[in-house]
XYZ file of C-alpha atoms in Angstrom:
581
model
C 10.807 41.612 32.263
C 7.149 42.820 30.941
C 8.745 45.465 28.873
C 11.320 43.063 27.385
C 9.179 40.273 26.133
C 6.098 42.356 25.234
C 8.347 43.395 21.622
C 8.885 39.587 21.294
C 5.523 38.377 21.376
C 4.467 41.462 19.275
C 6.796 39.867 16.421
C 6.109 35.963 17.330
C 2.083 37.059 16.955
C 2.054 37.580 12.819
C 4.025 34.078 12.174
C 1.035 32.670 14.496
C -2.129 33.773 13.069
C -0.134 32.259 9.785
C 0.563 29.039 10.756
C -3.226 29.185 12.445
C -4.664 30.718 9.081
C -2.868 28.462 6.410
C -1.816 25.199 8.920
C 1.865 23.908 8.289
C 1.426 24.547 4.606
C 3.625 27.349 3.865
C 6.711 25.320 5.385
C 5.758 22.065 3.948
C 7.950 20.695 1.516
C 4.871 20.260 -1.125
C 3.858 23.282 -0.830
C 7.456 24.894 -1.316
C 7.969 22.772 -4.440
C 4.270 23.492 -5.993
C 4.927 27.793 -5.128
C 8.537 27.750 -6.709
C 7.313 25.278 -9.992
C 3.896 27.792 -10.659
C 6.307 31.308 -9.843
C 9.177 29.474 -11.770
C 6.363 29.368 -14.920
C 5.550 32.892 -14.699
C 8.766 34.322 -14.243
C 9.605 32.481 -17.485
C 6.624 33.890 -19.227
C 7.468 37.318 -17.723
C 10.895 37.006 -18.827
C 10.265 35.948 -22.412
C 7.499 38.914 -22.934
C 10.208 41.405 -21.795
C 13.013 40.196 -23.911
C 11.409 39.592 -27.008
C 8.464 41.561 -26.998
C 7.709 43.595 -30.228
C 6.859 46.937 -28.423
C 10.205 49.103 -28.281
C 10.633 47.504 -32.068
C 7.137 48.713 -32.794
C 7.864 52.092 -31.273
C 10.920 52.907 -32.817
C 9.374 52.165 -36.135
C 6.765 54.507 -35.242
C 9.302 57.447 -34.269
C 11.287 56.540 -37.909
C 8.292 57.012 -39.309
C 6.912 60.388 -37.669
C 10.594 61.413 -37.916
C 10.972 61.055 -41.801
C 7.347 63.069 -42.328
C 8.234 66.017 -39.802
C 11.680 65.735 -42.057
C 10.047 66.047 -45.443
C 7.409 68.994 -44.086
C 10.744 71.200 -42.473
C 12.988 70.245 -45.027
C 10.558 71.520 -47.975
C 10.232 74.975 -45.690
C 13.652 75.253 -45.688
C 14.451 74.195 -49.750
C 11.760 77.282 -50.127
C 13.285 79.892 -48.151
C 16.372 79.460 -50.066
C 16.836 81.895 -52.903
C 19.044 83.267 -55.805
C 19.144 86.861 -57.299
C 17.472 87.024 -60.374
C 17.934 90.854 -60.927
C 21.175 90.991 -62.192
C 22.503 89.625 -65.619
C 26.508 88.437 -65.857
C 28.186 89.090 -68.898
C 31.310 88.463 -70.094
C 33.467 91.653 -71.009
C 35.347 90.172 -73.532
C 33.207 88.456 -75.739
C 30.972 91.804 -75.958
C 34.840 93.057 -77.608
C 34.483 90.379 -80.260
C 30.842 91.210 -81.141
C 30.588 92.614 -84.868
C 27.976 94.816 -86.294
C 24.601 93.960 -85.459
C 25.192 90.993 -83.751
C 24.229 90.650 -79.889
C 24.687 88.178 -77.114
C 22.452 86.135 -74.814
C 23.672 85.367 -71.466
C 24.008 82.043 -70.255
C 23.970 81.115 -66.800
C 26.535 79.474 -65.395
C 26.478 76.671 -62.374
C 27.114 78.813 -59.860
C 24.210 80.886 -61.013
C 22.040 77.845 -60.476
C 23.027 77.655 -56.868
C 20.127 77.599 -54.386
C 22.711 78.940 -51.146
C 20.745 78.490 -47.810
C 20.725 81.563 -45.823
C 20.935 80.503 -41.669
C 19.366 83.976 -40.784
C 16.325 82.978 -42.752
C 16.421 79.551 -41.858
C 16.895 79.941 -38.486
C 13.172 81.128 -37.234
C 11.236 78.563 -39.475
C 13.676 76.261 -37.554
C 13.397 77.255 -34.639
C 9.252 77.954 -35.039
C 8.901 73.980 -36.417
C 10.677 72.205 -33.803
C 10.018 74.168 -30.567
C 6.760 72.427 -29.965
C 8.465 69.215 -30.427
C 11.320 67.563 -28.318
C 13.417 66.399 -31.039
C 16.744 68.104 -31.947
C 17.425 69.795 -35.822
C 20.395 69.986 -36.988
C 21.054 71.513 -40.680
C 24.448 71.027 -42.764
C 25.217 72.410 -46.258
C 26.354 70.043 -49.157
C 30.313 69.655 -47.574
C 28.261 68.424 -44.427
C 29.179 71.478 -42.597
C 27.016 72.044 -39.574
C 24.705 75.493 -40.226
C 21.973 75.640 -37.412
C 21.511 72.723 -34.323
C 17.897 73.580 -32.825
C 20.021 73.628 -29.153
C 21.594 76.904 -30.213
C 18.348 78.328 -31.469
C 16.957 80.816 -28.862
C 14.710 83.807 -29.884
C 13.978 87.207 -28.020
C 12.923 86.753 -24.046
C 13.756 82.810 -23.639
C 15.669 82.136 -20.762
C 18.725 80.374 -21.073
C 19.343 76.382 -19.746
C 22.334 74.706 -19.212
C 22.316 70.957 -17.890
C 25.102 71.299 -14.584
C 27.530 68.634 -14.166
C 26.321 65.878 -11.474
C 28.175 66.552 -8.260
C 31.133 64.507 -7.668
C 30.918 61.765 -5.455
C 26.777 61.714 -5.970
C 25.823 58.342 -6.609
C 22.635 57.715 -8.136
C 20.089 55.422 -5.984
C 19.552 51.829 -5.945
C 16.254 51.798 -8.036
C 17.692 54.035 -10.804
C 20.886 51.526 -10.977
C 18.606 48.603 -10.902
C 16.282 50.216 -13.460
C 19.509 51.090 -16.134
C 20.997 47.218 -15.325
C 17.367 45.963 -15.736
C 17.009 47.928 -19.516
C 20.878 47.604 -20.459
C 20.114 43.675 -20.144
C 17.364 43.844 -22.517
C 18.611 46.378 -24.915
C 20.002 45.014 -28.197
C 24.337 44.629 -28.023
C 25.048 45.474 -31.840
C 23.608 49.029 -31.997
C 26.161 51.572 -32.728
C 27.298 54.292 -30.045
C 26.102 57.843 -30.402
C 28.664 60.824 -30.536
C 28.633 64.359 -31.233
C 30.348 65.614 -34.239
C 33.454 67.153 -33.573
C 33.535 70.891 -35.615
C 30.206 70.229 -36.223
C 31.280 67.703 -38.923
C 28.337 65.593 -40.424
C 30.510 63.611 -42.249
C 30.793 61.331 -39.139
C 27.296 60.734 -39.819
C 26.051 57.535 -42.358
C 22.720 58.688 -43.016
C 23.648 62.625 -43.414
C 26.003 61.352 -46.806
C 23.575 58.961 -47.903
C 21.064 61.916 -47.590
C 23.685 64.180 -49.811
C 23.154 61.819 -52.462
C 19.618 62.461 -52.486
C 18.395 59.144 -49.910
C 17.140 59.703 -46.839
C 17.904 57.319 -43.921
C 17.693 56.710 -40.274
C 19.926 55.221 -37.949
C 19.180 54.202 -34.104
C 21.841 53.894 -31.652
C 22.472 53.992 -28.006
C 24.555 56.312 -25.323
C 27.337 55.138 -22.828
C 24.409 55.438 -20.417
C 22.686 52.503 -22.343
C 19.208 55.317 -23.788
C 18.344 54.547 -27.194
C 18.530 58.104 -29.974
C 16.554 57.690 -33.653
C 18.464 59.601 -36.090
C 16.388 60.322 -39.460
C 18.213 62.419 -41.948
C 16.716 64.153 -45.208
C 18.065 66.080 -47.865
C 17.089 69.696 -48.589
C 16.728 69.548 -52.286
C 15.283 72.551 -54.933
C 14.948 71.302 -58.334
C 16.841 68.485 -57.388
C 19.762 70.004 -56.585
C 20.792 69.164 -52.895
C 20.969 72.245 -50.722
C 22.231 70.387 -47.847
C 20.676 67.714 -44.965
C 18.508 67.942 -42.252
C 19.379 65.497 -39.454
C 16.652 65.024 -36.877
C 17.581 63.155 -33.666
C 15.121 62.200 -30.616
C 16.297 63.603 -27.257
C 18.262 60.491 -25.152
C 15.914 58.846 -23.035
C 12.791 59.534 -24.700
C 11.750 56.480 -25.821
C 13.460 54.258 -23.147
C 11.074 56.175 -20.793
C 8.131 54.900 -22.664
C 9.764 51.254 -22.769
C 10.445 51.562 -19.214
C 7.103 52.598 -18.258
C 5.076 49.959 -20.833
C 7.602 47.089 -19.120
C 6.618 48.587 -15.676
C 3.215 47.881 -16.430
C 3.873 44.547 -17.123
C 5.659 44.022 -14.140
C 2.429 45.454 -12.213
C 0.698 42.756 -13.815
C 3.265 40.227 -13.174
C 3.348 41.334 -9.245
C -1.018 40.922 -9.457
C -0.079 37.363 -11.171
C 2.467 36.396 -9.064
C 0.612 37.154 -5.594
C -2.438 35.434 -7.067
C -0.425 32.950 -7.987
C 0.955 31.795 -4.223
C -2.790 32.255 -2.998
C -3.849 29.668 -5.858
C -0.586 27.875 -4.921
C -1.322 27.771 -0.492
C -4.754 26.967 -1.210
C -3.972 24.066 -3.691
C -1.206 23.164 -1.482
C -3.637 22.969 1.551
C -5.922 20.525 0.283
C -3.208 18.077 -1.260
C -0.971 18.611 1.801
C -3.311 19.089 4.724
C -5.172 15.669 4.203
C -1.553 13.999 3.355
C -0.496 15.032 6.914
C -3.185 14.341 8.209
C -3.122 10.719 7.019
C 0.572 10.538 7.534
C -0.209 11.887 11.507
C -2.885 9.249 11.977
C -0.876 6.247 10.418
C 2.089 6.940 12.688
C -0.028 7.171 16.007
C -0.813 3.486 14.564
C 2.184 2.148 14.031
C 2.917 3.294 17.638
C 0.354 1.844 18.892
C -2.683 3.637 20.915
C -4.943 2.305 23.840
C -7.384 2.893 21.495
C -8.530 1.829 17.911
C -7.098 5.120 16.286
C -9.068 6.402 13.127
C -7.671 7.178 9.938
C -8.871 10.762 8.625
C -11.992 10.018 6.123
C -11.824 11.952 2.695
C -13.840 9.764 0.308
C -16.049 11.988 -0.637
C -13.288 13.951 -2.322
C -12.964 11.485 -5.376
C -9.675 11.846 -5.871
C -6.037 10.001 -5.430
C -6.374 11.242 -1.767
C -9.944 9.953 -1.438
C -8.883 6.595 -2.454
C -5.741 7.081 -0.164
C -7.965 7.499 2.647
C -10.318 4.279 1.872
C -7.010 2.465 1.591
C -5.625 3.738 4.300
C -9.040 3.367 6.391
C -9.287 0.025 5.157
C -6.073 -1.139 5.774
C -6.315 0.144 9.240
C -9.264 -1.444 10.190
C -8.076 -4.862 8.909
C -4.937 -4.346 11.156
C -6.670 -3.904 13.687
C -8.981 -7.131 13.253
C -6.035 -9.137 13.086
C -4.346 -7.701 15.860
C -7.687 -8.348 17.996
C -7.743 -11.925 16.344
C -3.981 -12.589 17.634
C -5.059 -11.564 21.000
C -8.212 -13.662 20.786
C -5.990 -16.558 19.266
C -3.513 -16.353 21.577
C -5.348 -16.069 24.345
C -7.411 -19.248 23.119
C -4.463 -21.097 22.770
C -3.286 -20.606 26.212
C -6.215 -21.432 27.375
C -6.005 -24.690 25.982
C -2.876 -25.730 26.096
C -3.200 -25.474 29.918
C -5.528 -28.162 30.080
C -3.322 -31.064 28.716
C -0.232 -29.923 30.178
C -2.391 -29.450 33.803
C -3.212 -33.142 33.390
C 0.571 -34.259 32.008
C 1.769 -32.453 35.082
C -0.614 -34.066 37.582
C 0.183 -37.081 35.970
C 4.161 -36.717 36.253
C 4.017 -36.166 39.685
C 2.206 -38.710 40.904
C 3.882 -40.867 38.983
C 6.616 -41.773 41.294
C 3.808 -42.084 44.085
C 2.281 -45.456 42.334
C 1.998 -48.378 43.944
C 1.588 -50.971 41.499
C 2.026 -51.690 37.735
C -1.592 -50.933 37.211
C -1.771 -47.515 38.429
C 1.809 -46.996 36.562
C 0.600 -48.500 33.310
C -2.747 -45.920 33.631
C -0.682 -43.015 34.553
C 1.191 -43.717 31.638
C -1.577 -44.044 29.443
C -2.734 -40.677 30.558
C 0.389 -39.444 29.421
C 0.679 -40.725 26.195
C -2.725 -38.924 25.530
C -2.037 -35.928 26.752
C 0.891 -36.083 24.446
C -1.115 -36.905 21.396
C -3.487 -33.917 22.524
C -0.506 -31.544 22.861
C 0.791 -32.740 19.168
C -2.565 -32.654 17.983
C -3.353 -28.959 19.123
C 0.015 -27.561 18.422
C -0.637 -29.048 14.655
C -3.898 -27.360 14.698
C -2.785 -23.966 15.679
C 0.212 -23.751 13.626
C -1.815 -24.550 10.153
C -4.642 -21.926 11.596
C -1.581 -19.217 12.030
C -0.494 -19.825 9.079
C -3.517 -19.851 7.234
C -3.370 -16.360 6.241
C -0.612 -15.796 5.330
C -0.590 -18.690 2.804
C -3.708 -17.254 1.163
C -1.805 -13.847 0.947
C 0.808 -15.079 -0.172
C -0.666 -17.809 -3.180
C -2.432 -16.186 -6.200
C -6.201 -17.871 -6.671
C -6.843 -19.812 -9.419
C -10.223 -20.628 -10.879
C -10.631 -24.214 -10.194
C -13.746 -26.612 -11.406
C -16.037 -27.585 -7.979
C -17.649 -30.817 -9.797
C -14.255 -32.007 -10.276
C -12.401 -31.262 -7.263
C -15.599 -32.588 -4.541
C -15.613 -35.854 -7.137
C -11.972 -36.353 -6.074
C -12.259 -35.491 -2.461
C -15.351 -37.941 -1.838
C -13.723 -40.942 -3.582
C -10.650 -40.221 -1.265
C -13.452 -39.949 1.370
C -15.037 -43.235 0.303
C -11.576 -45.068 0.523
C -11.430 -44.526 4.406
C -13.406 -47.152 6.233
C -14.122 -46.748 9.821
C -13.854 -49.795 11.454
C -16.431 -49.682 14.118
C -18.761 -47.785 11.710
C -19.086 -48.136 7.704
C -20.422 -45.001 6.451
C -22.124 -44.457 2.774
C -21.664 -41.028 0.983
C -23.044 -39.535 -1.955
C -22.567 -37.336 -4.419
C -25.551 -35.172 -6.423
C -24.782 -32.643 -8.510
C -27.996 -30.495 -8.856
C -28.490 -29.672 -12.626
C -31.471 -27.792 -14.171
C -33.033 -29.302 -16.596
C -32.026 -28.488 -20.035
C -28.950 -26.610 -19.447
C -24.873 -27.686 -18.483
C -23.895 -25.408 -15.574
C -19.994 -25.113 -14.907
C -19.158 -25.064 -10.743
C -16.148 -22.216 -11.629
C -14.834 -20.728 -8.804
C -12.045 -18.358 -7.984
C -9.662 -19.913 -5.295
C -6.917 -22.282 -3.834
C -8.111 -25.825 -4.310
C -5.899 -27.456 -1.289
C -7.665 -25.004 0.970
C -11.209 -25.434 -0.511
C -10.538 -29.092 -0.472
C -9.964 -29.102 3.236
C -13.030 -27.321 4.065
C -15.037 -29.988 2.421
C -12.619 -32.996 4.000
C -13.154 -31.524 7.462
C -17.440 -31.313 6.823
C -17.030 -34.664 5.523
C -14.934 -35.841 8.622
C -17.066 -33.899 10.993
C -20.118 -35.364 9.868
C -18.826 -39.034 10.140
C -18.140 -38.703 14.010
C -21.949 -38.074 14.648
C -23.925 -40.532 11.713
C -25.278 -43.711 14.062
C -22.892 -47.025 13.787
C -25.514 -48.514 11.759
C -26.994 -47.063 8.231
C -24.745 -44.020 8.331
C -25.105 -41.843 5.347
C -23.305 -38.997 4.254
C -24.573 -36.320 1.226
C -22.282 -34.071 -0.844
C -24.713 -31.899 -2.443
C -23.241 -29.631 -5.018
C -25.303 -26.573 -7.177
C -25.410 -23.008 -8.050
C -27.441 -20.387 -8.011
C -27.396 -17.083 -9.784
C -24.139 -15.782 -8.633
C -23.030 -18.676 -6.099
C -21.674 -22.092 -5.684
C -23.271 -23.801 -2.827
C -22.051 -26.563 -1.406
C -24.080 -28.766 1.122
C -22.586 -31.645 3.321
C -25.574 -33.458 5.165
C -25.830 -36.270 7.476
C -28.692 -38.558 8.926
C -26.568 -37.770 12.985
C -28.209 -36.463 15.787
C -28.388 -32.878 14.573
C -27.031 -29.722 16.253
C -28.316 -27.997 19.367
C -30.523 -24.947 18.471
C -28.114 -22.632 20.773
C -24.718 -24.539 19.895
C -25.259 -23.866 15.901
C -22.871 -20.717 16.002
C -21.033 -21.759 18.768
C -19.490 -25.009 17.136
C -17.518 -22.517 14.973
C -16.022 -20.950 17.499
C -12.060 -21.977 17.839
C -11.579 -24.954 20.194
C -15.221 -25.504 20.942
C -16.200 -29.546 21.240
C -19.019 -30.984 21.154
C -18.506 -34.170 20.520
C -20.409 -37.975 20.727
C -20.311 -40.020 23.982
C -18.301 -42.994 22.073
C -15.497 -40.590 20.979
C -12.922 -40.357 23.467
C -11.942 -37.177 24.854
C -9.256 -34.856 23.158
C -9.539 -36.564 19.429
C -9.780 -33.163 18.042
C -8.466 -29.650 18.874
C -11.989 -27.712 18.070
C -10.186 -26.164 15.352
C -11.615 -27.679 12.499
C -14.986 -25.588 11.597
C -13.004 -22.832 12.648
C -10.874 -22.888 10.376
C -12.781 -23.795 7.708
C -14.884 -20.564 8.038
C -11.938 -18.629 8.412
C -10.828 -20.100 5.059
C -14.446 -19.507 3.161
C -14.507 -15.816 4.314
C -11.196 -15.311 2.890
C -12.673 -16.291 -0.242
C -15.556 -14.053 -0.424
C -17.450 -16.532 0.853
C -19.656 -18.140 3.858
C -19.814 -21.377 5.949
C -22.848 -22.263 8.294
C -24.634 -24.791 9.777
C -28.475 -25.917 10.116
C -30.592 -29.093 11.611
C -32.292 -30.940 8.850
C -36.387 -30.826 10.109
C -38.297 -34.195 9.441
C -41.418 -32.819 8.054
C -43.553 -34.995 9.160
C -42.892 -35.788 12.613
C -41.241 -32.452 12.889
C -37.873 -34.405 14.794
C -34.161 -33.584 13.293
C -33.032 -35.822 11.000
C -29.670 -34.554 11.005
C -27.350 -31.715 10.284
C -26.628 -30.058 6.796
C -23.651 -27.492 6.713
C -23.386 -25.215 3.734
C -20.515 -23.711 2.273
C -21.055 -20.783 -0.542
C -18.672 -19.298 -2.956
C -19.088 -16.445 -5.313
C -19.031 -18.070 -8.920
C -16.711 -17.041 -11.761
C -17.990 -15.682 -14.910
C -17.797 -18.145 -17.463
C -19.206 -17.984 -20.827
């Protein structure tokens, strides 16, 4: 079994140290999309530079060019090694009959005396000596276009003989020369003509060798079956402007495309260098965009599973980036789930806790109600149940507005709302109800400095603000004395804040009860008060609903200076003030 899974692991080991080296990213789907997008850019830039780039133009203009010069140079060798005989004189027999007595006559040359023929045996070794070093192929025809020398018949004393052999049959070339001739017949122009040889040696087939019997020279490119590219320049051979005949020089087939095909394998080269520097650039953008996104994405789904534990969210805010504010976000988000999650618990936990107590005392209550004796102890049993009632309606009033709190400042926009205006309402409402056993006085001072109009602008929802100030005024009127009871709504700002101070001349607060009274069901209330008037949800709630708008709510014992005694209790609510001009 050794031998059989030793091969396996061999193979498995590579994909490893991968997936170790680069993480998940090469077979995440970001990183797939940002590879193919950059490679799918360069291919397109590769693609364009090899279709229309200006080099195998440039180069055949190049060839024309060097073409139509060698042309001229072996074309004006050959015009000069043509000759005529200028020994001999023609004359006519006949007219020297019809001469009379001292007369004479003067021979004229005719137009075949002016003839310039071009003798191949002469021809043939300047030829042949001109193009040799060269690879381009000569070909001369007379003025019918009659083929005289081709440079491929042109051998002189010692060369060896060379004949290109049929390819064996059934030989098939390999797969990088057919890819190579599909690659270049793909970029090579469609509307070149095809080459032939001339049949008989006939130049007439030829454009540019009769344009170059009228005295114009010319070239012509065109392409094999096999898809390789031959320049054709032709020149006449011309003495005294007479046209001996045309000299038709061709490039071998394949010459240039071999230059083509090794200037476009360059490129290639340098598009394999791009293209592998290219998915390096690509992995190691992809791993930090997609790393830290799986990451986060990891983290927030062990949350939303839920963990024994407060899970962490990944932090990258020191990137300063979309991702680094993804992370706060996320890290933020998190941690207030959590709080509220903890705050359910603690909530719910509360609430059981308390709703024990008056359905402990309805039950005991119930059940011995059938044991009474009397109408008396019925009538108090009774009573006891009708509180306990109250309490339970009371308390289940209480923690349904606290549950709901949040979710009604989530879901409300703030508004910027006028303090002076809104505490003026709420303490004339506040005014309006008279405790019977104890009439209580309450004022209102609106701290201004002197010389200047202060507005009390604050961002926020005015029924909510309203009833933190309604339950500090209510609070504060179940601990002033039955006699003289006074009451102070103190309202000014400070730099930045809105402050807020309820006061009252009552007993004061217990130094170690001043943060506990704002704990959720904690009472502490006066001997007169009967038990169970309130649910010890009221400061609770009001701090809840102060913190949610940016703000605080606490509580201090007002010091008599001089005797050093309290004089009372002064809670103080402070909201961040809107910019006003």
């Amino acid at each position: 079994m050794e031998s059989l899974t030793e091969p396996r692991r061999f193979l498995v080991h590579p994909f490893t140290i991968i997936r170790r080296i680069f993480g998940h990213a090469l077979f995440s789907s970001l990183t797939r999309r940002i590879v193919f997008f950059n490679l799918a850019a360069i291919i397109v830039l590769v693609g364009g530079i090899m279709y229309l780039n200006q080099f195998r133009e440039g180069l055949i203009d190049a060839r024309v060019e060097s073409l139509l010069t060698q042309g001229e140079i072996i074309a004006g060798a050959i015009s000069a090694s043509a000759s005529v005989d200028t020994n001999s004189i023609t004359i006519d027999p006949q007219k020297l009959l019809e001469l009379q007595a001292g007369q004479s006559i003067t021979p004229v040359p005719s137009d075949e005396d002016l003839d310039f023929p071009i003798n191949p045996e002469r021809v043939a070794p300047v030829l042949r000596r001109l193009i040799s070093p060269t690879r381009t192929r000569a070909r001369l025809f007379d003025a019918d276009a009659n083929l005289l020398l081709d440079s491929r018949h042109l051998y002189s004393r010692g060369q060896v003989l060379r004949f290109d052999l049929p390819p064996v049959d059934g030989e098939s070339s390999g797969l990088t020369d057919w890819a190579a001739r599909t690659f270049n017949s793909m970029l090579q122009p469609s509307n070149l003509p095809v080459y032939k040889e001339a049949p008989g040696g006939d130049g007439s087939i030829y454009p540019e060798v009769m344009n170059a019997l009228t005295g114009v020279r010319g070239a012509v490119v065109r392409v094999t079956e096999g898809g390789e590219l031959i320049v054709s320049v032709a020149v006449p051979v011309q003495r005294s402007r007479a046209v001996l005949g045309v000299l038709l020089l061709s490039t071998q087939a394949g010459d240039i495309d071999k230059i083509v095909h090794a200037e476009r394998l360059a490129i290639l080269r340098v598009f394999g260098v791009a293209t592998l520097v290219n998915i390096v650039l690509s992995l190691l953008l992809s791993s930090t965009i997609a790393n830290p996104l799986r990451r986060l994405a990891a983290a927030a789904i062990r949350v939303r599973r839920g963990a024994k534990e407060r899970e962490e969210i990944p932090d990258f805010s020191a990137r300063q980036d979309e991702i680094g504010n993804l992370s706060i976000a996320l890290r933020e988000m998190t941690t207030a789930l959590y709080d509220r999650i903890d705050a359910i618990e603690s909530f719910a936990a509360d609430v059981s806790h308390e709703l024990k107590n008056p359905l402990t005392s309805l039950r005991s209550a119930v059940e011995t109600l059938p044991l009474a004796k009397n109408d008396n102890s019925r009538q108090r049993l009774m009573d006891v149940i009708q509180h306990d009632v109250r309490r339970l309606d009371r308390l289940i009033s209480d923690i349904s507005d606290a549950s709901r709190l949040d979710a009604e400042l989530a879901r409300s926009d703030a508004k910027p709302l006028d303090l002076e205006i809104l505490l003026s309402s709420l303490v004339d409402v506040s005014r309006q109800i008279r405790s019977s056993k104890r009439p209580v006085e309450i004022d209102y001072v609106i701290d201004q400095k002197p010389g200047a109009r202060q507005r009390f602008m604050v961002n926020g929802h005015d029924l909510r603000l309203g009833q933190i100030v309604t339950n500090l005024i209510e609070n504060a009127r179940s601990f002033v004395p039955d006699v003289s009871g006074k009451i102070t709504v103190r309202l000014s700002r400070t730099r930045g804040r809105c402050l807020i101070q309820v006061e009252d001349n009552g007993p004061g607060i217990q130094a170690e009860n001043i943060d506990r009274i704002f704990e959720r069901f904690y009472t502490d209330r006066p001997e007169r008060e009967d038990f169970g008037q309130n649910s010890g949800l009221g400061l609770s709630i009001s701090r809840q609903i102060a913190e949610a708008h940016g703000g605080t709510l606490r509580a201090e014992n007002i010091v008599d200076p001089e005797s050093g005694g309290l004089r009372g209790a002064r809670f103080i609510l402070s909201l961040p003030a809107e910019n006003t001009p």
